[in-house]
Short mmCIF file of C-alpha atoms and ligand atoms in Angstrom, two decimals:
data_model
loop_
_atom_site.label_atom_id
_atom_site.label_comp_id
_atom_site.label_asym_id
_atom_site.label_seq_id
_atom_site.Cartn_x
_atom_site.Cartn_y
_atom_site.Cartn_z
CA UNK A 1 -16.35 -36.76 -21.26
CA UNK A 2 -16.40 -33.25 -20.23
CA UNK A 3 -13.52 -30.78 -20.93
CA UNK A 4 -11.58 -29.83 -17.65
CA UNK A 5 -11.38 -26.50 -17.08
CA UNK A 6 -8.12 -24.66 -18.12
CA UNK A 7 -6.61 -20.99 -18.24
CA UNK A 8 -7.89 -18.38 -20.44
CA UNK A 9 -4.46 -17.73 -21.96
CA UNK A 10 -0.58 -19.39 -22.75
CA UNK A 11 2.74 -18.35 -21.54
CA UNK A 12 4.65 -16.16 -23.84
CA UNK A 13 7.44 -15.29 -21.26
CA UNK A 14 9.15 -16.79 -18.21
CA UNK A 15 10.94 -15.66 -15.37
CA UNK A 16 13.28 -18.09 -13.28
CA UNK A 17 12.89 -18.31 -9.60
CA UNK A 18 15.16 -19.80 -6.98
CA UNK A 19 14.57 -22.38 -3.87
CA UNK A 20 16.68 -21.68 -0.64
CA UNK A 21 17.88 -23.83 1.81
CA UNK A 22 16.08 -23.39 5.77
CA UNK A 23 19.44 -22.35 7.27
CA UNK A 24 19.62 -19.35 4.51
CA UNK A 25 16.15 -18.68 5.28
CA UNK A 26 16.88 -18.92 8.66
CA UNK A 27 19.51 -16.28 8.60
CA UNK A 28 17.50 -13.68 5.82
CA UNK A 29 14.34 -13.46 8.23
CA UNK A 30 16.25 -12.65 11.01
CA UNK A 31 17.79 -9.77 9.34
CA UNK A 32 14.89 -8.72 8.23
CA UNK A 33 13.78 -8.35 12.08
CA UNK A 34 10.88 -11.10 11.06
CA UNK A 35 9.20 -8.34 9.02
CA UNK A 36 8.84 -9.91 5.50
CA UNK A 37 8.39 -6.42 4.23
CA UNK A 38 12.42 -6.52 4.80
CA UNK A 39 13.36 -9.71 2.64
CA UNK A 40 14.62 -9.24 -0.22
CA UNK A 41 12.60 -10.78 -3.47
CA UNK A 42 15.52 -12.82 -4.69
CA UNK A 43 15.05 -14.55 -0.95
CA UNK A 44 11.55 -15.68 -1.93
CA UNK A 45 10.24 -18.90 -3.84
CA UNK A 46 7.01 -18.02 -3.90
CA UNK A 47 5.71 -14.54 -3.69
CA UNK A 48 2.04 -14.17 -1.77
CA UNK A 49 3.22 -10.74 -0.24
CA UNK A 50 0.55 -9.29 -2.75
CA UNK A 51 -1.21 -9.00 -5.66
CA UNK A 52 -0.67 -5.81 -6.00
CA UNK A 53 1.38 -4.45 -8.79
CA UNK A 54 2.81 -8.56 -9.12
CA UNK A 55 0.53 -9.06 -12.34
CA UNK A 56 1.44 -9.95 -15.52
CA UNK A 57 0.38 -7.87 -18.76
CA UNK A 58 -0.63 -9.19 -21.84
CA UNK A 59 0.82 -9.04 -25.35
CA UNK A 60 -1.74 -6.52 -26.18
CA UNK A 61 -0.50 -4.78 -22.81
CA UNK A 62 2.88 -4.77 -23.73
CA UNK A 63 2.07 -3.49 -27.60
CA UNK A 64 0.31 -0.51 -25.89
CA UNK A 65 3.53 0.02 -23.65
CA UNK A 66 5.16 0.41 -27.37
CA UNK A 67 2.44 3.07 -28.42
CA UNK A 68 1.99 5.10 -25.42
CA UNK A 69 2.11 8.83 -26.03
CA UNK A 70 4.60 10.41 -23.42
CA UNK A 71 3.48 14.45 -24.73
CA UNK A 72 3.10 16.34 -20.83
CA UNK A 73 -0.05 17.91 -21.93
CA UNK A 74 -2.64 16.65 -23.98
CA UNK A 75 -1.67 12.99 -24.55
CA UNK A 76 -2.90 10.54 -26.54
CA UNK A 77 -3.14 7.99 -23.79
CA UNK A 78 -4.50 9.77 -21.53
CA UNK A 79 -7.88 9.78 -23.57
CA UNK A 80 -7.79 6.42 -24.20
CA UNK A 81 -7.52 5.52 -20.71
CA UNK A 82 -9.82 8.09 -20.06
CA UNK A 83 -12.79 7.26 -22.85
CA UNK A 84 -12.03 3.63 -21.46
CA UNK A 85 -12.95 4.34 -17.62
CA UNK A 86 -16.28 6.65 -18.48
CA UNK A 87 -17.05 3.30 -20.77
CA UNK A 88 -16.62 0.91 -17.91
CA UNK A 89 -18.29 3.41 -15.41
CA UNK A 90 -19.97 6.18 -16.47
CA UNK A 91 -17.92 8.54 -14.76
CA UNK A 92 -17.07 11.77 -16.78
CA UNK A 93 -14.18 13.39 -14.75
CA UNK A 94 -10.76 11.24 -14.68
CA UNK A 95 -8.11 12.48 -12.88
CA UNK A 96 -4.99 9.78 -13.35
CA UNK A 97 -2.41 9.20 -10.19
CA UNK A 98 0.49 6.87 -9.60
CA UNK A 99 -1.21 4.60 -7.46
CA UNK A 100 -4.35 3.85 -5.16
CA UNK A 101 -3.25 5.77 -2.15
CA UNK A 102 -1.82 9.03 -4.37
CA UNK A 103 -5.74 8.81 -5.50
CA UNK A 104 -7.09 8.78 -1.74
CA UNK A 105 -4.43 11.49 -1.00
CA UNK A 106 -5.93 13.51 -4.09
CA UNK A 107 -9.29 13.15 -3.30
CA UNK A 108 -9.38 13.51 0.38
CA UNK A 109 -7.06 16.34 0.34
CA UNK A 110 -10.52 18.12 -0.92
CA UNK A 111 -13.12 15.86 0.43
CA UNK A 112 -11.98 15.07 4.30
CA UNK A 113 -10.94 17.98 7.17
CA UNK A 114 -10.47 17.55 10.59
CA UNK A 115 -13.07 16.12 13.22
CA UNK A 116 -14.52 14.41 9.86
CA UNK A 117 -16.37 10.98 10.41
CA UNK A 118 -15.81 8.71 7.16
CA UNK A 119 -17.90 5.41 7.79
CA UNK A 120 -17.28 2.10 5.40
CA UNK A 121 -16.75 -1.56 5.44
CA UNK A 122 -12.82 -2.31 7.09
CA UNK A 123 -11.30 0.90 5.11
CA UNK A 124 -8.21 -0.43 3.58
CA UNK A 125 -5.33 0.04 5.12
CA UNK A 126 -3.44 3.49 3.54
CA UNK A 127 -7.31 4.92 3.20
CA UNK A 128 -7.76 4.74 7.02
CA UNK A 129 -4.23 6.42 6.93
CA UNK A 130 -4.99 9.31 4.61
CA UNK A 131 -8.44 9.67 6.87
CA UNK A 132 -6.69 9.60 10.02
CA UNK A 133 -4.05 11.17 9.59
CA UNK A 134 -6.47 14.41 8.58
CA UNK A 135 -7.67 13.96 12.31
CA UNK A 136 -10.62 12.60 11.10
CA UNK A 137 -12.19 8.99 12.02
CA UNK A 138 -12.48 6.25 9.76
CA UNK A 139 -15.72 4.25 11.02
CA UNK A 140 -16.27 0.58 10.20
CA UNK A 141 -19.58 -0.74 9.79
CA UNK A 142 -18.96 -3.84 8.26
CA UNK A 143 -21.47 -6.50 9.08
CA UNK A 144 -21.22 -8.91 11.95
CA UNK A 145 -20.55 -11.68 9.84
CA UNK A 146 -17.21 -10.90 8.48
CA UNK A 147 -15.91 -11.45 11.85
CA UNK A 148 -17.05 -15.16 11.89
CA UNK A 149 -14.53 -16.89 9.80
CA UNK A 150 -15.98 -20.18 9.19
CA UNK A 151 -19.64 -18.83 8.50
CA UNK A 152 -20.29 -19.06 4.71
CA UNK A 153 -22.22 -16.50 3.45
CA UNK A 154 -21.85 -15.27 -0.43
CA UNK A 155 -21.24 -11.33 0.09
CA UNK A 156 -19.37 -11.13 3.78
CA UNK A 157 -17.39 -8.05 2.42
CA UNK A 158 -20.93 -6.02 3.20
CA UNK A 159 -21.88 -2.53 4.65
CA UNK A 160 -24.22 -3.33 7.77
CA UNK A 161 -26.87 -0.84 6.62
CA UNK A 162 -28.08 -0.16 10.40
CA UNK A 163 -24.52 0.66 11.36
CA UNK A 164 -24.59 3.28 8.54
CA UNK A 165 -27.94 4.96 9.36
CA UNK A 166 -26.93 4.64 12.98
CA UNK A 167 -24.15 6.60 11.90
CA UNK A 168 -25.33 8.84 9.77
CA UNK A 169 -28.17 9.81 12.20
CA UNK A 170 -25.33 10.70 14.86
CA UNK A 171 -22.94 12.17 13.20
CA UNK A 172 -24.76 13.54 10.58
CA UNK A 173 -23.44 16.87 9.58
CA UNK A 174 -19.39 15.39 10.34
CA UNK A 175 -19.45 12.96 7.29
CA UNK A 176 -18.22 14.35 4.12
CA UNK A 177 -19.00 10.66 1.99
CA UNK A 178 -19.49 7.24 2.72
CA UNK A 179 -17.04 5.02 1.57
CA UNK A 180 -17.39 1.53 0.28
CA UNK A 181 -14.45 -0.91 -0.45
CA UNK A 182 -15.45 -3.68 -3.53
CA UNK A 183 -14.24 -6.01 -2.65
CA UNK A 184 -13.46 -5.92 0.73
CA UNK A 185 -10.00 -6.14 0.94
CA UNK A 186 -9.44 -6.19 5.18
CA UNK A 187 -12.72 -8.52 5.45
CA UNK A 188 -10.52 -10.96 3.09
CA UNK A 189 -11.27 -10.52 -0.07
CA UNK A 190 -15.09 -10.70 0.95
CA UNK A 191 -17.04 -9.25 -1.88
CA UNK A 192 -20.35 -6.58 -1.88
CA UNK A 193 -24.01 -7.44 -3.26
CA UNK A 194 -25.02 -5.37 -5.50
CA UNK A 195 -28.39 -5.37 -3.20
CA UNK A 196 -26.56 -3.75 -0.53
CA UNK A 197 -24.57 -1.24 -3.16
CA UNK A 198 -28.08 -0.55 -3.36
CA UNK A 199 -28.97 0.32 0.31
CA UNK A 200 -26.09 1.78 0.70
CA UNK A 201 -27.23 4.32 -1.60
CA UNK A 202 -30.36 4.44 -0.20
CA UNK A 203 -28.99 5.61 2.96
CA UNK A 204 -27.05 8.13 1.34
CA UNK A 205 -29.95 9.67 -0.52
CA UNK A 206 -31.85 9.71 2.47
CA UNK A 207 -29.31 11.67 4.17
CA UNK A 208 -28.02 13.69 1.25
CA UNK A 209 -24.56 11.93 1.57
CA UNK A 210 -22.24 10.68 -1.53
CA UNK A 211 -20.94 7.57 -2.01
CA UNK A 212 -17.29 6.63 -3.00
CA UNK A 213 -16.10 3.63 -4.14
CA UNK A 214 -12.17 2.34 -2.78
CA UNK A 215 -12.46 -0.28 -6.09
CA UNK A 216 -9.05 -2.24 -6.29
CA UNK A 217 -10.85 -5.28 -6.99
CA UNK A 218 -13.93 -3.91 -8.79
CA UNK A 219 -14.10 -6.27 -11.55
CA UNK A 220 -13.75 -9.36 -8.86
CA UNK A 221 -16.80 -7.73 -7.20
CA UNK A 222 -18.63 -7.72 -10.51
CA UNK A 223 -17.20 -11.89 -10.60
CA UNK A 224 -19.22 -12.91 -7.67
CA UNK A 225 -22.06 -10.96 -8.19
CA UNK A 226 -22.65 -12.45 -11.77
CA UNK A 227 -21.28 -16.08 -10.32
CA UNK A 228 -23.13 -15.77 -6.53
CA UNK A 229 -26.47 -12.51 -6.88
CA UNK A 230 -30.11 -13.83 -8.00
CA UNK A 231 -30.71 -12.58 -11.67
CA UNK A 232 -27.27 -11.57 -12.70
CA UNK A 233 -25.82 -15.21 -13.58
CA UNK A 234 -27.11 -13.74 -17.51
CA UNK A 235 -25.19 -10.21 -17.40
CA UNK A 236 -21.72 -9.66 -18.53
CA UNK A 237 -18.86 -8.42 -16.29
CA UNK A 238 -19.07 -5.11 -18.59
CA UNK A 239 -22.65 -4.75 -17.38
CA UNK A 240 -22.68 -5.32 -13.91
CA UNK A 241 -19.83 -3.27 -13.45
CA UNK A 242 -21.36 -0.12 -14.84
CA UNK A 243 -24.67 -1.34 -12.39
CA UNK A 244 -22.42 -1.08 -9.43
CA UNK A 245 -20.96 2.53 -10.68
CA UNK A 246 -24.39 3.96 -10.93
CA UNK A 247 -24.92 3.70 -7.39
CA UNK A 248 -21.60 5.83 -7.07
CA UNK A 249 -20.47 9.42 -7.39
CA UNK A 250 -17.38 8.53 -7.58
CA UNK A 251 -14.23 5.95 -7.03
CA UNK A 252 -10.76 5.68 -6.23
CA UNK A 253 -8.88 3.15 -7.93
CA UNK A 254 -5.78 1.20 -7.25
CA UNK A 255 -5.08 -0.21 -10.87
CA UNK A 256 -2.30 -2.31 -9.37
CA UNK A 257 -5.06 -4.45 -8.63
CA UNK A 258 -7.83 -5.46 -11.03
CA UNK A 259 -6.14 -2.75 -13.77
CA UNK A 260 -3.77 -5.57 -14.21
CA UNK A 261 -0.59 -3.19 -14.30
CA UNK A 262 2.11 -2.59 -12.40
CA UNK A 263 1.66 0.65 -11.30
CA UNK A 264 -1.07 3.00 -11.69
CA UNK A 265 -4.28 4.42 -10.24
CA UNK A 266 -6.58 7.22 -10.49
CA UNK A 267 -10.14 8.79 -9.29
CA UNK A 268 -13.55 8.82 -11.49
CA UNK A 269 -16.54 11.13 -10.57
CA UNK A 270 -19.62 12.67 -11.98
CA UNK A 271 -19.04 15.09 -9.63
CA UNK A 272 -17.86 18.00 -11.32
CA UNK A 273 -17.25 20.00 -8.07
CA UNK A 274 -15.15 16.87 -6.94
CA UNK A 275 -13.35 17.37 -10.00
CA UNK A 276 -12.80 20.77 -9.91
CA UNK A 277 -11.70 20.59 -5.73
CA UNK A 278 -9.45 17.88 -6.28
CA UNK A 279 -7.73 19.16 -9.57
CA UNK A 280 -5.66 21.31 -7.83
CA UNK A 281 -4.03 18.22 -5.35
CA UNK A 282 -3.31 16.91 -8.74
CA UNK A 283 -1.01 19.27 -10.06
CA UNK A 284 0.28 19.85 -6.11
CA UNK A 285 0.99 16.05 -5.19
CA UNK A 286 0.98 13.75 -8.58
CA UNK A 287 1.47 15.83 -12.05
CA UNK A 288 -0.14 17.96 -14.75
CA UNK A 289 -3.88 17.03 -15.34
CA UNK A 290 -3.36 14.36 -18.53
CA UNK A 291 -0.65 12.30 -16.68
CA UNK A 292 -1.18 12.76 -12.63
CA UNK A 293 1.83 10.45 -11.80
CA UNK A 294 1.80 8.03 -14.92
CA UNK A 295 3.47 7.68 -17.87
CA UNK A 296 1.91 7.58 -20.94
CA UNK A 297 2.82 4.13 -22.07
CA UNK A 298 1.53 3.43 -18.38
CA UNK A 299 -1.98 4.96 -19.25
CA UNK A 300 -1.86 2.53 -22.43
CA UNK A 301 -1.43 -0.66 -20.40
CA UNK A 302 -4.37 0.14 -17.89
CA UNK A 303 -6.66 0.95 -20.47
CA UNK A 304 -6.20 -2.53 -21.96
CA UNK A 305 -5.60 -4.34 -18.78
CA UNK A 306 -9.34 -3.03 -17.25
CA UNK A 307 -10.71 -4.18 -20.33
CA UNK A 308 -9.28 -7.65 -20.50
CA UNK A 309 -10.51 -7.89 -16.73
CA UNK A 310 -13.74 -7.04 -17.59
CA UNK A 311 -13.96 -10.19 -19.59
CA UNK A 312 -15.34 -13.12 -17.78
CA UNK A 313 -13.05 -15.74 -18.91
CA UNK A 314 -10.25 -13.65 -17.14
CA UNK A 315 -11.56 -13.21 -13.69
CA UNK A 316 -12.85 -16.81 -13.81
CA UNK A 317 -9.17 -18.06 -14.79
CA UNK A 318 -8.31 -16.05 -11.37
CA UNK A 319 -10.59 -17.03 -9.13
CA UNK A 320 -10.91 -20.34 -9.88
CA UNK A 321 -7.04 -20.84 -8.66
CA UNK A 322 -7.76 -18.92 -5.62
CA UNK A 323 -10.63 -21.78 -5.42
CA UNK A 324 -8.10 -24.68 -5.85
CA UNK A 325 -6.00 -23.17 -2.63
CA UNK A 326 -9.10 -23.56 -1.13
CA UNK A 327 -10.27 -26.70 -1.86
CA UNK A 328 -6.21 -27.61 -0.80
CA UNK A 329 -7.03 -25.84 2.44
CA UNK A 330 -10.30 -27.81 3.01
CA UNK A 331 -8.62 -31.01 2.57
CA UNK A 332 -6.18 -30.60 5.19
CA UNK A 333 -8.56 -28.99 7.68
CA UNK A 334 -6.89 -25.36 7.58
CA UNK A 335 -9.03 -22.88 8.93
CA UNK A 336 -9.53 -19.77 6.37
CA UNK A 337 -11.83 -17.22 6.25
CA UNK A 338 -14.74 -18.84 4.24
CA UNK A 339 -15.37 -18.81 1.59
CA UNK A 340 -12.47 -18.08 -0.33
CA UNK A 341 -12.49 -14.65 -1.80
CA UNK A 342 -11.62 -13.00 -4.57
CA UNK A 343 -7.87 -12.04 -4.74
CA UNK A 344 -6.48 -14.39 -1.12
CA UNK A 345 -6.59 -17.21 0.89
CA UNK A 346 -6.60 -15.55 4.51
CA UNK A 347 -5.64 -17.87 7.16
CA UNK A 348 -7.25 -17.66 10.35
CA UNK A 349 -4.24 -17.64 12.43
CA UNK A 350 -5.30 -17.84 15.98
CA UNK A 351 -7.18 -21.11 15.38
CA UNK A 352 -3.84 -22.60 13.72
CA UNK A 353 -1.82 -21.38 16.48
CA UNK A 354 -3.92 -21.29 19.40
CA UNK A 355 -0.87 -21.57 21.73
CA UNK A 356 0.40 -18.50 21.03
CA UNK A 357 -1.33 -15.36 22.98
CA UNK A 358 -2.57 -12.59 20.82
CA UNK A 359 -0.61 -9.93 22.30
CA UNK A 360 2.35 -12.18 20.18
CA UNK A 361 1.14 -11.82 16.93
CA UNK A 362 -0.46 -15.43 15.96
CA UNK A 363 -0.82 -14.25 12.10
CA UNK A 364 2.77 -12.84 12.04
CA UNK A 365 4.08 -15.89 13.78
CA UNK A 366 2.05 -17.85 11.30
CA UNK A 367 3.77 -15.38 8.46
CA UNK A 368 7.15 -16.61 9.33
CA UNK A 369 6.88 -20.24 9.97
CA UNK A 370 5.67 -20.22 6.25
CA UNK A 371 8.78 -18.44 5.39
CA UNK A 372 10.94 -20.62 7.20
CA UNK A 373 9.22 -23.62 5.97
CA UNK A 374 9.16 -23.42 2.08
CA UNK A 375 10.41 -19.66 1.12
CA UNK A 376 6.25 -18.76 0.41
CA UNK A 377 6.28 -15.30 1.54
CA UNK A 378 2.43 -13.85 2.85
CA UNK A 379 1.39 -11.41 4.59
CA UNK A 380 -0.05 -10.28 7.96
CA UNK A 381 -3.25 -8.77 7.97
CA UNK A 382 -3.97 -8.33 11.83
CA UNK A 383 -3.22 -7.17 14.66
CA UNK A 384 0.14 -5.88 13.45
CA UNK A 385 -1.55 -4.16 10.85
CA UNK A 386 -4.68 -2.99 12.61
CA UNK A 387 -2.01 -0.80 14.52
CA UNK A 388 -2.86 1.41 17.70
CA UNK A 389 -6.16 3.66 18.35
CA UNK A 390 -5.47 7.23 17.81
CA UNK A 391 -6.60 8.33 21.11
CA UNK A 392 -5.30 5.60 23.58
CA UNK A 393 -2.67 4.54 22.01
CA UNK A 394 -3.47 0.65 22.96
CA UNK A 395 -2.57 -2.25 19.99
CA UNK A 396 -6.32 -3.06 17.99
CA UNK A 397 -7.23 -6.58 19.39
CA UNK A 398 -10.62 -7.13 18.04
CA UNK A 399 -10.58 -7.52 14.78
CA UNK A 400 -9.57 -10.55 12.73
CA UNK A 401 -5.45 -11.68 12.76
CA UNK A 402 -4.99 -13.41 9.38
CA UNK A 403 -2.16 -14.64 7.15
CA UNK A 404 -2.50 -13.22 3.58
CA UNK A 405 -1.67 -15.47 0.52
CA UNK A 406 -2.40 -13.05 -2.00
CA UNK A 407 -2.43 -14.66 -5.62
CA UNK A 408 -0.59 -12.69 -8.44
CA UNK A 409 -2.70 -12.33 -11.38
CA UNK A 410 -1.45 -14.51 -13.87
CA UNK A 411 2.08 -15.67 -12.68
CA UNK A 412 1.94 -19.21 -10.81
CA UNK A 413 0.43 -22.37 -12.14
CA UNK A 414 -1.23 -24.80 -9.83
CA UNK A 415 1.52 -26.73 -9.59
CA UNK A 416 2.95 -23.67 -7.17
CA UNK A 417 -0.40 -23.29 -4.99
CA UNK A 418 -0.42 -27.11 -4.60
CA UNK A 419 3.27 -26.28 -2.80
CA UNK A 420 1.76 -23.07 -0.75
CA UNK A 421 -1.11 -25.89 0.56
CA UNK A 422 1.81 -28.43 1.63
CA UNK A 423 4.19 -25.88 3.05
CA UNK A 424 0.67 -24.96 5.06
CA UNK A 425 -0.22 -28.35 5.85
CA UNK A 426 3.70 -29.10 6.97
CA UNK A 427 3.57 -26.07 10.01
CA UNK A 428 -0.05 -27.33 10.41
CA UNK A 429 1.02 -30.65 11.40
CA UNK A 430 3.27 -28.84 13.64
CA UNK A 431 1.36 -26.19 15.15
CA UNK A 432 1.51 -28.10 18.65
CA UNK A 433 5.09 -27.45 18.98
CA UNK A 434 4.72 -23.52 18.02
CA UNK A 435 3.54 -21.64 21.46
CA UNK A 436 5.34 -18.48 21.23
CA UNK A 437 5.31 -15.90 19.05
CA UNK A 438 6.97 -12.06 18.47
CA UNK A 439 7.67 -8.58 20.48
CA UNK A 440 7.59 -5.26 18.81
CA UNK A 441 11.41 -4.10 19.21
CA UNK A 442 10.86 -0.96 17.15
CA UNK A 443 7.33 0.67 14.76
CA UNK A 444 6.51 4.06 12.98
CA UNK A 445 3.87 6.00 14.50
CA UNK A 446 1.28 5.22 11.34
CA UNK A 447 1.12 2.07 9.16
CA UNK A 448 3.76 0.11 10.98
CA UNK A 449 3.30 -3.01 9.43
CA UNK A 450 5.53 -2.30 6.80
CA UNK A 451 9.07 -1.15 9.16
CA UNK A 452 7.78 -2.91 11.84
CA UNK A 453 11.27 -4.26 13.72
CA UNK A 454 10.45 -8.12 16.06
CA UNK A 455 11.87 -10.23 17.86
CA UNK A 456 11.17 -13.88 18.19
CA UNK A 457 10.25 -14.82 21.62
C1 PLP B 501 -4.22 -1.45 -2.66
C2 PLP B 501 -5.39 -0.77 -2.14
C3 PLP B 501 -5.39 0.61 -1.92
C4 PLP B 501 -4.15 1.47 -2.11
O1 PLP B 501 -3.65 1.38 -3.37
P1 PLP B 501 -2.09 1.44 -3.73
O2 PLP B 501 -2.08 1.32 -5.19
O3 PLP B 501 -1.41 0.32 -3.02
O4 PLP B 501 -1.59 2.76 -3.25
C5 PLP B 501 -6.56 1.18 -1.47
N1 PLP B 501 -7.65 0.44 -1.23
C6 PLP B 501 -7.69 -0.87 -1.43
C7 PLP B 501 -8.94 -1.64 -1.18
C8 PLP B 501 -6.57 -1.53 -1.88
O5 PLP B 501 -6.61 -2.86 -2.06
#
């Protein structure tokens, strides 16, 4: 017989969590205003908010945590997590920051100015708000296809290279870089084909643009290229991932993601101008050069944690139990956006609820009846978050309105995604009975999905 499939590692450590009852729940949400941002932890069973930051290190993670050098200039960690990025990606210049968006702030601080034009595939969230909120426009050209949930293509997380040359032949001389998000976070996970990494960068040449890299989830990128790409089923992780850097000039990193740490980020660039102009922000907004806003035992921990998740047996651990919600999903006819990607199930709300109107919030309704049903807490990642145009001020319809279950790296078993699927399945089987949804009471003029104040209608 053949062997079953099992995780890449054993359990070392625990941590105890805590069922509620409905009528707690009940109560908790509604102080929260219905914005799960506002729960606290200890009122959650299971925690699908994110996978950011919610991983667990290693052993060898923690050892380095023991070793790290905390010197302010000059440290030892610092060049260990900087000889282990330029390994990984070939970039020379490393400037470390405290997390993803401190990077963006960093980086665009030199690269975007007002009346700018950034174009990418469904910029992520706090990148649209660091590009916006220099008066410039963030520009999606994501292809059609990510916008068709149930169509199952392998690399739905791509540029649409027409959209780009469109763009770049209009706006030409207003775009400072083009920006490319592996994987595609906003698209759901969707990850990029290294072919179109590579017309990407044909566009860019032809236009004399650079290409940056948002890379939270670089090394699941690198997983479905190997697992989905003609001709790279033979590489390593190690290898495609320096392929995809090549078509770079640089990246900004979110190493709460696939850096498997808690907190950390930082930018990579062969661009020594890019270096130079964005030093400065450094030492303004994060910290001295050799620590930006980490700590040395900090630096430690990523270096080891982006090595271990350039191993295949790693990422394949992880995806495979993003896979079995799937599969789960499948069974009981739950609509997701297909196929499953890399870090999240995203449920496609507005075909689970269809009897609540969009101007309600179907995903955020959907966020809450999860809540309310088993403690699971997910996240919205619609029309809550797609949050107002700039100029007219009107709520974002058109895009997708999904309910996040983002996976932790290495904390549940499948005994606790088989639960998310029958919580799912229970305010499926209901989904008649749920026909209205929420009302904005009180939001923040940018990113208002996380104070966002509701009220259930
Ligand atoms: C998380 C994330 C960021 C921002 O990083 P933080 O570490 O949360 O500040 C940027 N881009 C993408 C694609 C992300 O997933």
């Amino acid at each position: 017989m053949e062997l079953p499939f099992a995780e890449s590692w054993k359990i070392k450590m625990v941590e105890p969590i805590r069922k509620s009852t409905r009528e707690e729940r009940e109560q908790w949400i509604k102080e929260a205003h219905y914005n799960v941002f506002q729960l606290k932890a200890n009122q959650v069973y299971i925690d699908l908010l994110t996978d950011s930051g919610t991983g667990a290190m290693s052993d060898r993670q923690w050892a380095g945590i023991m070793m790290g050098d905390e010197s302010y200039a000059g440290a030892d960690s610092f060049f260990k997590l900087k000889e282990t990025i330029q390994r990984l990606t070939g970039f020379e210049y490393v400037i470390p920051t405290h997390q993803g968006r401190a990077a963006e702030n960093v980086l665009f601080s030199y690269l975007v100015h007002e009346g700018d034009i950034v174009p990418g595939n469904s910029h992520f969230d706090t990148t649209k708000g660091h590009i916006e909120g220099r008066k410039a426009i963030a520009l999606d050209c994501t292809v059609d296809e990510a916008k068709d949930t149930q169509l199952e293509v392998p690399f739905k997380g791509n540029v649409d290279p027409v959209k780009l040359e469109n763009a770049l032949k209009e706006h030409g001389d207003r775009i400072p870089f083009i920006i490319v998000t592996i994987t595609n976070n906003t698209a759901g996970g969707q990850p990029v084909s290294m072919e179109n990494l590579r017309q990407v960068r044909a566009v860019a040449d032809k236009y004399g643009k650079p290409v940056v890299f948002d890379s939270a989830r670089f090394a699941e990128n690198a997983y479905f290229i190997k697992t989905r790409e003609e001709g790279y089923a033979d590489k390593t992780i190690k290898e495609i991932t320096r392929e995809m850097f090549a078509l770079a000039d640089g990246m900004t990193m979110s190493a709460k993601k696939d850096g498997l740490v808690n907190m950390g980020g930082f930018i990579a660039t062969r661009k020594q101008e890019w270096y130079e102009g964005a030093k400065g922000y450094c030492v303004q907004f994060e910290g001295y050069l050799t620590y930006g806003g980490m700590n040395g035992r900090d630096m430690n921990a990523l270096a080891i944690g982006l090595d271990e998740n350039t191993e295949f047996d790693n990422l394949d651990t992880r995806i495979r139990q993003v896979q079995l919600l799937a599969r789960l999903l499948d069974e009981y006819g739950i609509p997701y956006q297909r196929p499953a990607g890399g870090h999240a199930i995203f449920v496609d709300a507005p075909k689970v609820l269809t009897h609540v109107p969009k101007e309600e919030f179907p995903a955020q309704t959907l966020t809450i009846e999860l809540y309310l049903e088993a403690g699971i807490r997910g996240c919205e990642i619609g029309y809550l978050l797609a949050d107002r145009d700039p100029v007219t001020r009107e709520n974002r319809f058109t895009g997708l309105d999904l309910l996040r279950l983002a996976i932790p790296r290495r904390v549940y078993t499948d005994n606790h995604i088989a639960v998310i699927a029958a919580a799912l399945k229970n305010v499926y089987e209901r989904r008649a009975e749920i026909t209205r949804g929420v009302r904005i009471a009180w939001e923040a003029p940018l990113m208002r999905h996380f104070t966002v104040q509701l009220e259930r209608l």
